[in-house]
Amino acid sequence: MTATLERLPLLVRDWITGFFPEPVRWLVSGLLAIVAILAVFGLYFAYLTLAERKFLGRFQNRPGPNRTGPFGLLQPFADAVKALTKEDIVPQAADKLLHFLAPCLVVAFGLISFAVIPFGRYLIPVDLDAAVLYFFAAGVSSELALFMAGWASHNKYSMISAMRALAQLISYELPLLLAVVPVIMLSGTLSTSKIVVAQGGWTFGIIPHWNVLTPWGFAGFFIFMIAAVAETNRSPFDLPEAESELIAGHLTEYSGFKYALFFMAEYFGMSALCGLGVTLFLGGWQAPIDILQVVPSYVWFMVKLSCVIFCLMWVRATLLRLRIDQLTRLAWKFLVPLGLINLGNAAFWHLSADWSGPLQIVRWAISAAVIVIPFVLIGRTLSSGLAPRTYRYAT
Amino acid sequence: MQNEPTSSAPGLAGTPANSSFDILHSPLGSPQQGASVREVNDPFHGDLLEVSMGPHHPSTHGVFRMVATLDGEIIVKLKPVFGYLHRNHEKLGENTTYLASMPYTDRLDYLAGMTNNWAYALAVEKLSGQVATERAEYVRVIVGEMMRIVNHCCLVGFLFNDLGTSFTPLLYAFREREKFLDLFEELTGTRMMYNYQRFGGCRVDPTPEWLAKAKALIDGFPRFLDEYEQFLTGNEIMLARTQGVGRLSPELAINAGITGPVLRATGVGYDIRKVDGYGVYPRFDFRVPIGDHGDTYDRYMMRILEMRESVKILQQAFRDLPAGPIIDPKAKNRGLRPKAGEAYGRIEGPKGEIGFYLISDGSTNPYRYRVRPPSFINLTVLEDMCLGHSVADAVVILGSIDIVLGEVDR
Amino acid sequence: MLGSGIIKGLAVTAKNFVGSFHDPERLPTVEYPEKRLTLPEAYRSFPFLVFDGENAIDGLRCVACKMCENECPPQCIYIIPERDEKGRPVKKPKVFDIDLSVCMGCQICVEVCPFDSIKMDQVFEVAATNRFEGLIAHREMLAKSNTYYHQIRPTEAAEVDTRLAEEKRLAEEKAKAAAAAKAAAAAKAAAAPKPVATTAPASATAPAAAPASPAKPAVAAPSPSPSSSSSAAAPMAAAPKPPATTP
Amino acid sequence: MQSIEQIRDLIVARFPGAEVTVIQNPGPAAQHSLLLGHAQARDIALFLRDEPSLKLDFCSNATGVDWPEKEIVETTKVKVAQPDGTEKLVEQKTKRLQPGYLEAVYHLYSMALKHGPVVIRLRTGNRTDAVSLPSLTPVWRSCEFQEREIFDLFGIVFEGHPDLRRILMWDEFKDHPMRKDYVEPDDYEWEPTPHDAVLTKAKGHYPAPGSTANAEGGM
């Protein structure tokens, strides 16, 4: 039963491809994967927007959208209809071609990242050997598309936003990669599916062997998530968008469906990066407890992904935006050094893999100290001179 | 970004290069003052970008416009542009009777209508020699301090919105503000346009039930403030974004006529409630918080601390509220014809000194009706505070000044 | 340590997130068209005209004195007094229009009205698709019965009724005294107020009677207790002058 | 704080020959004011700001007032020689045109000594061509926007103001709306209020618009 459920997507695929002659089956199967990703993540995107608005509402003591359909469940479709029926405005001074291409590209780049994410035990669209590299290459391109949008709009705000997007891209790609390198080091592979497999197994059947549950993995996950939030331009790093400063930055001159495409791309990008985070650090599709393996692996993946995204919404509901210099300072002076230290930490973890018994505790202590002490020290320099103040009263 | 003065400490800017501050020390009559001094010197790295922020900008708090010249993202020049909401309020005041101007004052600073009412009533009382009854004075303190809390709630909420939160602190603040507005609605009939004060008293006497409700709300208010402060006051990003940003020196603040929390954040303990002691304020025990740095964080904290002080005042006012008529039975409101003369009445509004200058020629309409709008005059130093900071900071500095365009443009 | 402030903040939002599911304090939204808040008695939106009796137009308390028109700050009231065949004013409004798009709901008209005829309504859903026609309220639209007034503002309406009854009684006493003194004049005076409905102030006598009532409570103020109503005397209408008839 | 007369004496002692007049305020507020001559106004202002016993460092309010020309009828009794040689007292009415002027009023307070207000006034020569006054912005920066506003709404030209432009009205605007003789244009947005004055004006500006019937529906 479990095995059938686990293999269900494959069975469906085989059933459909069965209608086609043998030579084109690989093509049909590939197309099918694309359609499936588009359908599943299209729907996921639609309800993610709703969920974000609902949750943000709850964080802010209000119910959120609840007028379209029961509990507002039809809201995404109403939004889609609205976006499609709105007038599409292209500024006269804009670079028309780039202005049109930017939203298309940003969605395309957001989507191609999904190709290498293992959604389940048997569900990986393309099992590349250098999947992680491929993923980052695709991810960077979407930032370029944002720059394109900002440039093509021929608007001062959009221009500033485009510059910010580039600065942010350059700053945060590095910590993102530095956070990923330890994982690759320790699992010895760039293939996402193999990294997930490497995180399999449980101690006592309840403690999973996920990377996040090691000191270096926790630090890596921490750095990865901060960088991921910045890469996807979400609050508190939504500087290119910055609606209170730059109105909507690169989106200022977009309307109607093109605007919706940017919105879609933001969520695709977020889902993809969080999916990678889940894959690398949270054990991908692995179940948290041994006996829970009865639940199909792709369900676990989606549950983990949704939890991570919920945390991002929580952060968005709480935090305020950094300034661009503080943003880059955070990347270069905090995340990059921490990432480098974490690299050494992971090396230590790798070398001490055969320590056992009481040495195991020493290994944990050293590894934790190596990451906590720099965190505190660098954090202190980063926030030096900043503290809540006490006040006097006039007489 | 060589010309950014933030080289010393992260997020800590020195006093911005407010060359107009030289006005204090420059020889008089020299043509090299103000705008001309603030010209850009030598932007040797690249062209400057002139950005018109507003009048349709989400963070200018209305139809306000700043013409900012940017070097990268650093502001080298910033000119405020007003008038998009100008309706010649003062001319309206000259063409209506004294009483009929009262509802118009609600619409000046529409987030703090009650204090506008009060300032106007005070000015007319000075002009016509009327005195409000004692109970009315206490009720004025009650509604005035509640108004201050409402206004500061709005301000901190909007300030955080300018700082880039996704509306959460704003909605928490508005949640509390709504409770106050409900009370105002019960007392005066409307949530924002009160038309409550009268010359010689107030229009409606608060019922004991109303007072009990208000007291319960005030008693619970510090709990909200504690939670609010826990929420974001200690937040590292908040500290980094506000501390050292938009510094204002006390000398410039005094010279530029800055009043209210913006002035007190610079360390000048000038509060008209203490200085003039109008109404029954001398009978209350409250303190005036002052800051030491004059930056955005201090301005934010002034509001928080003032709300706490307002709670103290309100609790005393509820305790001491005397019985008696709410309005002087002999008070003249309709068809008021003050003797020829003039009067300037001012109170400490939530945004600063709100004053009304009235000249009477003995007729039913004021000969001259002038509003001294605090947020308009506080904008004088906007450029000085913004120079050397980035666009993102300019928005925050503007938010921390607390302007309402109904009052700025009149 | 770096991040402690952020964690505190996250705790606050989490508290609010959870609280919004069970604590009404943390989910104050009222879903408006389905649920409504009860309006406080003092709530005011736009003015309306009170009439007594059954007939809306005949029972209007308004005598077209134009006092509200003169005092209205944004000048949104427009009154033409009714005239009889000979062209004399008959103390009724022929036209009484209020431009709701101009009206700012300041209730100064209510305060200055010496006849308690204009009051603030509580209907706030007055949206119209036609700005020119839809938002100009005519006499017929404005006239609402005293019963309605009692419904929306029970305390205030009761006070007004007591006061009007008192005024009427004083007026009648005065009229009787006058009748005793001058039989001929009395006969004439008794015949005068005929079409006016029962509790309406006899329009001819009201201005004369008003100064006779020494302590007229606040017109607009729902005074907390009847005892204090004499002390909380009216701001505006303490001594209503005879209606100023401006052309 | 010193009385207004004492302040005047202080000023005169410091600036001998300065034109300083005390303007009494007959109203109950009794906020009397000092009328300063143009020549030394800025020096006097600086003196008021820096004099240790006054320290009026805070100019709270600066505003303009328009006093248009007024016809003043004065009745005098004049002895008129009668033809018969006797003299007779005859009441003679002389009409005098009091010249109009614009006035700038400054309310000064002291933040250091916490007293005030001291009101100072400056008057222009007339309302047409001699409308310039010395700017006090170099003394109190708070006048910067307020003097711009006075310039905008009253038309007083402040000499020495660093940036004298219109502030509330748009730059192309011609008149000064706060002057008493300002005639408002009739081309504002057509508002079909039931008020005949507005309506008449609107009709005059838009001769027989298509929607007149609509508008009169309100009547």
Short mmCIF file of C-alpha atoms in Angstrom, two decimals, chain C:
data_model
loop_
_atom_site.label_atom_id
_atom_site.label_comp_id
_atom_site.label_asym_id
_atom_site.label_seq_id
_atom_site.Cartn_x
_atom_site.Cartn_y
_atom_site.Cartn_z
CA MET C 1 23.45 38.98 21.68
CA LEU C 2 22.64 39.83 18.13
CA GLY C 3 19.20 38.56 17.29
CA SER C 4 17.65 38.64 20.74
CA GLY C 5 15.53 41.65 19.81
CA ILE C 6 14.41 39.91 16.66
CA ILE C 7 13.44 36.80 18.59
CA LYS C 8 11.44 38.88 21.06
CA GLY C 9 9.64 40.45 18.17
CA LEU C 10 8.93 37.07 16.64
CA ALA C 11 7.50 35.98 19.96
CA VAL C 12 5.12 38.93 19.98
CA THR C 13 3.85 38.22 16.50
CA ALA C 14 3.47 34.56 17.35
CA LYS C 15 1.44 35.53 20.39
CA ASN C 16 -0.80 37.63 18.23
CA PHE C 17 -1.08 34.91 15.62
CA VAL C 18 -2.27 32.39 18.16
CA GLY C 19 -4.35 34.97 19.96
CA SER C 20 -6.22 35.88 16.80
CA PHE C 21 -7.79 32.42 16.81
CA HIS C 22 -9.23 32.51 20.30
CA ASP C 23 -8.96 35.99 21.78
CA PRO C 24 -11.47 38.56 20.51
CA GLU C 25 -9.14 41.24 21.83
CA ARG C 26 -6.66 40.20 19.16
CA LEU C 27 -9.12 39.92 16.33
CA PRO C 28 -11.24 43.02 16.59
CA THR C 29 -12.52 42.93 13.01
CA VAL C 30 -16.25 43.25 12.59
CA GLU C 31 -17.36 41.89 9.26
CA TYR C 32 -19.39 44.86 8.34
CA PRO C 33 -22.36 44.20 6.13
CA GLU C 34 -23.30 41.03 7.98
CA LYS C 35 -22.47 42.20 11.46
CA ARG C 36 -22.87 45.73 12.68
CA LEU C 37 -21.76 47.55 15.72
CA THR C 38 -24.45 49.28 17.68
CA LEU C 39 -23.96 52.96 17.18
CA PRO C 40 -23.59 55.07 20.29
CA GLU C 41 -26.45 57.44 20.90
CA ALA C 42 -24.27 60.44 20.25
CA TYR C 43 -23.29 59.16 16.81
CA ARG C 44 -24.11 61.63 14.10
CA SER C 45 -24.05 61.53 10.36
CA PHE C 46 -26.19 64.06 8.51
CA PRO C 47 -29.01 66.34 9.59
CA PHE C 48 -32.69 65.54 9.25
CA LEU C 49 -35.86 67.47 10.04
CA VAL C 50 -38.16 66.35 12.80
CA PHE C 51 -41.90 66.39 12.23
CA ASP C 52 -44.70 65.72 14.68
CA GLY C 53 -47.88 63.90 13.96
CA GLU C 54 -48.69 61.99 10.81
CA ASN C 55 -48.12 64.35 7.95
CA ALA C 56 -44.46 64.75 7.21
CA ILE C 57 -44.63 68.14 5.57
CA ASP C 58 -47.36 69.76 7.65
CA GLY C 59 -45.87 68.54 10.89
CA LEU C 60 -42.40 69.94 10.34
CA ARG C 61 -41.17 71.83 13.32
CA CYS C 62 -39.06 73.97 11.03
CA VAL C 63 -40.28 77.54 10.64
CA ALA C 64 -37.80 78.45 7.92
CA CYS C 65 -36.02 80.96 10.13
CA LYS C 66 -32.83 80.33 8.16
CA MET C 67 -30.72 80.36 11.26
CA CYS C 68 -29.08 77.07 10.36
CA GLU C 69 -28.54 78.25 6.83
CA ASN C 70 -26.66 81.26 8.08
CA GLU C 71 -24.56 79.39 10.59
CA CYS C 72 -23.75 76.37 8.46
CA PRO C 73 -19.96 76.49 7.99
CA PRO C 74 -19.81 74.92 4.52
CA GLN C 75 -23.09 76.53 3.48
CA CYS C 76 -24.81 73.34 2.48
CA ILE C 77 -28.34 74.25 3.58
CA TYR C 78 -30.72 76.03 1.30
CA ILE C 79 -34.09 77.26 2.50
CA ILE C 80 -36.95 79.08 0.80
CA PRO C 81 -39.79 79.93 3.17
CA GLU C 82 -43.35 79.11 2.17
CA ARG C 83 -45.57 82.08 1.38
CA ASP C 84 -49.31 82.28 1.28
CA GLU C 85 -51.34 83.74 -1.58
CA LYS C 86 -50.65 87.26 -0.45
CA GLY C 87 -46.91 86.68 -0.35
CA ARG C 88 -46.55 86.69 3.40
CA PRO C 89 -44.27 84.06 4.95
CA VAL C 90 -46.18 81.32 6.72
CA LYS C 91 -43.30 79.93 8.77
CA LYS C 92 -42.88 76.76 6.83
CA PRO C 93 -40.09 75.86 4.49
CA LYS C 94 -41.10 75.61 0.89
CA VAL C 95 -37.71 74.33 -0.05
CA PHE C 96 -35.32 72.82 2.44
CA ASP C 97 -32.34 71.24 0.75
CA ILE C 98 -29.18 69.89 2.23
CA ASP C 99 -26.31 69.02 -0.06
CA LEU C 100 -24.94 65.93 1.60
CA SER C 101 -21.83 66.03 -0.50
CA VAL C 102 -20.96 69.36 1.05
CA CYS C 103 -22.31 68.76 4.54
CA MET C 104 -19.55 67.88 6.97
CA GLY C 105 -21.77 66.70 9.78
CA CYS C 106 -20.57 69.26 12.29
CA GLN C 107 -24.03 69.60 13.86
CA ILE C 108 -23.76 73.35 14.25
CA CYS C 109 -27.19 73.60 12.62
CA VAL C 110 -28.55 71.48 15.44
CA GLU C 111 -26.99 73.68 18.05
CA VAL C 112 -28.29 76.91 16.62
CA CYS C 113 -31.83 75.73 15.91
CA PRO C 114 -34.13 77.34 18.46
CA PHE C 115 -37.08 75.11 17.57
CA ASP C 116 -35.47 71.70 17.95
CA SER C 117 -36.47 70.98 14.42
CA ILE C 118 -33.19 69.90 12.86
CA LYS C 119 -31.40 66.93 14.38
CA MET C 120 -28.51 64.70 13.43
CA ASP C 121 -29.39 61.41 11.81
CA GLN C 122 -27.55 58.14 12.24
CA VAL C 123 -27.88 56.82 8.71
CA PHE C 124 -24.42 56.68 7.25
CA GLU C 125 -25.00 54.57 4.16
CA VAL C 126 -25.91 57.39 1.85
CA ALA C 127 -23.79 56.46 -1.13
CA ALA C 128 -25.37 57.42 -4.41
CA THR C 129 -24.37 56.95 -7.99
CA ASN C 130 -25.42 60.41 -9.00
CA ARG C 131 -23.47 63.10 -7.30
CA PHE C 132 -25.75 65.89 -8.50
CA GLU C 133 -29.16 64.48 -7.74
CA GLY C 134 -28.48 61.63 -5.41
CA LEU C 135 -26.75 63.59 -2.72
CA ILE C 136 -29.00 66.59 -2.47
CA ALA C 137 -31.57 65.81 0.17
CA HIS C 138 -34.91 67.55 -0.26
CA ARG C 139 -37.51 68.44 2.31
CA GLU C 140 -39.42 65.20 1.80
CA MET C 141 -36.29 63.10 2.24
CA LEU C 142 -35.16 65.02 5.27
CA ALA C 143 -38.45 64.92 7.14
CA LYS C 144 -38.46 62.11 9.68
CA SER C 145 -40.92 61.58 12.46
CA ASN C 146 -40.43 62.31 16.10
CA THR C 147 -40.89 58.59 16.73
CA TYR C 148 -37.84 57.94 14.62
CA TYR C 149 -35.97 60.56 16.58
CA HIS C 150 -36.95 58.74 19.76
CA GLN C 151 -35.67 55.52 18.28
CA ILE C 152 -32.22 56.78 17.46
CA ARG C 153 -31.66 59.10 20.40
CA PRO C 154 -34.03 58.16 23.22
CA THR C 155 -32.44 60.27 25.97
CA GLU C 156 -32.04 63.38 23.96
CA ALA C 157 -35.46 63.13 22.33
CA ALA C 158 -37.16 62.70 25.68
CA GLU C 159 -35.47 65.83 26.95
CA VAL C 160 -36.48 67.74 23.88
CA ASP C 161 -40.08 66.62 24.26
CA THR C 162 -40.20 67.64 27.89
CA ARG C 163 -38.79 70.99 27.07
CA LEU C 164 -41.17 71.56 24.19
CA ALA C 165 -44.13 70.56 26.31
CA GLU C 166 -42.97 72.95 28.98
CA GLU C 167 -42.60 75.71 26.48
CA LYS C 168 -46.00 75.00 25.07
CA ARG C 169 -47.56 75.05 28.49
CA LEU C 170 -45.92 78.37 29.28
CA ALA C 171 -47.02 79.72 25.96
CA GLU C 172 -50.55 78.63 26.58
CA GLU C 173 -50.55 80.16 30.03
CA LYS C 174 -49.27 83.32 28.56
CA ALA C 175 -51.87 83.18 25.87
CA LYS C 176 -54.57 82.67 28.47
CA ALA C 177 -53.30 85.57 30.48
CA ALA C 178 -53.29 87.63 27.42
CA ALA C 179 -56.80 86.43 26.64
CA ALA C 180 -58.01 87.48 30.04
CA ALA C 181 -56.53 90.89 29.57
CA LYS C 182 -57.59 91.51 26.07
CA ALA C 183 -60.60 89.57 25.00
CA ALA C 184 -60.44 90.64 21.43
CA ALA C 185 -56.77 89.95 21.03
CA ALA C 186 -57.16 86.66 22.85
CA ALA C 187 -59.78 85.46 20.48
CA LYS C 188 -57.49 86.21 17.63
CA ALA C 189 -54.52 84.49 19.25
CA ALA C 190 -56.47 81.35 20.01
CA ALA C 191 -57.55 81.09 16.41
CA ALA C 192 -54.08 81.50 14.99
CA PRO C 193 -52.22 78.19 15.41
CA LYS C 194 -54.54 75.84 13.67
CA PRO C 195 -52.88 73.60 11.06
CA VAL C 196 -49.94 72.81 13.29
CA ALA C 197 -49.88 69.33 14.73
CA THR C 198 -50.37 68.58 18.37
CA THR C 199 -46.97 68.85 20.04
CA ALA C 200 -45.44 71.32 17.66
CA PRO C 201 -44.56 74.61 19.22
CA ALA C 202 -47.06 77.17 18.26
CA SER C 203 -44.89 78.84 15.76
CA ALA C 204 -46.19 82.28 16.42
CA THR C 205 -45.68 82.05 20.14
CA ALA C 206 -42.50 80.08 20.40
CA PRO C 207 -40.05 82.93 20.00
CA ALA C 208 -41.90 84.87 22.60
CA ALA C 209 -42.09 81.92 24.92
CA ALA C 210 -38.51 80.85 24.66
CA PRO C 211 -36.98 83.55 26.83
CA ALA C 212 -39.53 82.67 29.44
CA SER C 213 -37.97 79.26 29.97
CA PRO C 214 -35.03 80.23 32.11
CA ALA C 215 -32.84 77.15 31.89
CA LYS C 216 -33.02 75.52 28.56
CA PRO C 217 -30.87 72.41 28.57
CA ALA C 218 -28.30 71.79 25.95
CA VAL C 219 -29.86 71.14 22.65
CA ALA C 220 -27.43 68.60 21.42
CA ALA C 221 -26.14 67.32 24.69
CA PRO C 222 -27.53 64.12 26.03
CA SER C 223 -27.04 65.29 29.57
CA PRO C 224 -26.06 62.54 31.95
CA SER C 225 -28.75 63.18 34.48
CA PRO C 226 -31.76 65.43 34.57
CA SER C 227 -30.45 67.07 37.70
CA SER C 228 -27.37 68.45 36.00
CA SER C 229 -29.20 69.55 32.94
CA SER C 230 -29.98 72.89 34.45
CA SER C 231 -26.35 73.55 35.25
CA ALA C 232 -25.10 72.26 31.95
CA ALA C 233 -26.87 74.99 30.20
CA ALA C 234 -27.06 75.32 26.51
CA PRO C 235 -24.04 76.68 24.74
CA MET C 236 -25.79 78.17 21.78
CA ALA C 237 -29.42 78.25 22.34
CA ALA C 238 -29.52 79.64 25.83
CA ALA C 239 -31.56 82.52 24.64
CA PRO C 240 -32.84 82.00 21.16
CA LYS C 241 -33.46 85.22 19.46
CA PRO C 242 -36.49 85.78 17.32
CA PRO C 243 -35.85 84.26 13.96
CA ALA C 244 -33.76 86.45 11.82
CA THR C 245 -35.49 86.64 8.52
CA THR C 246 -32.88 87.16 5.94
CA PRO C 247 -33.96 87.43 2.39
#
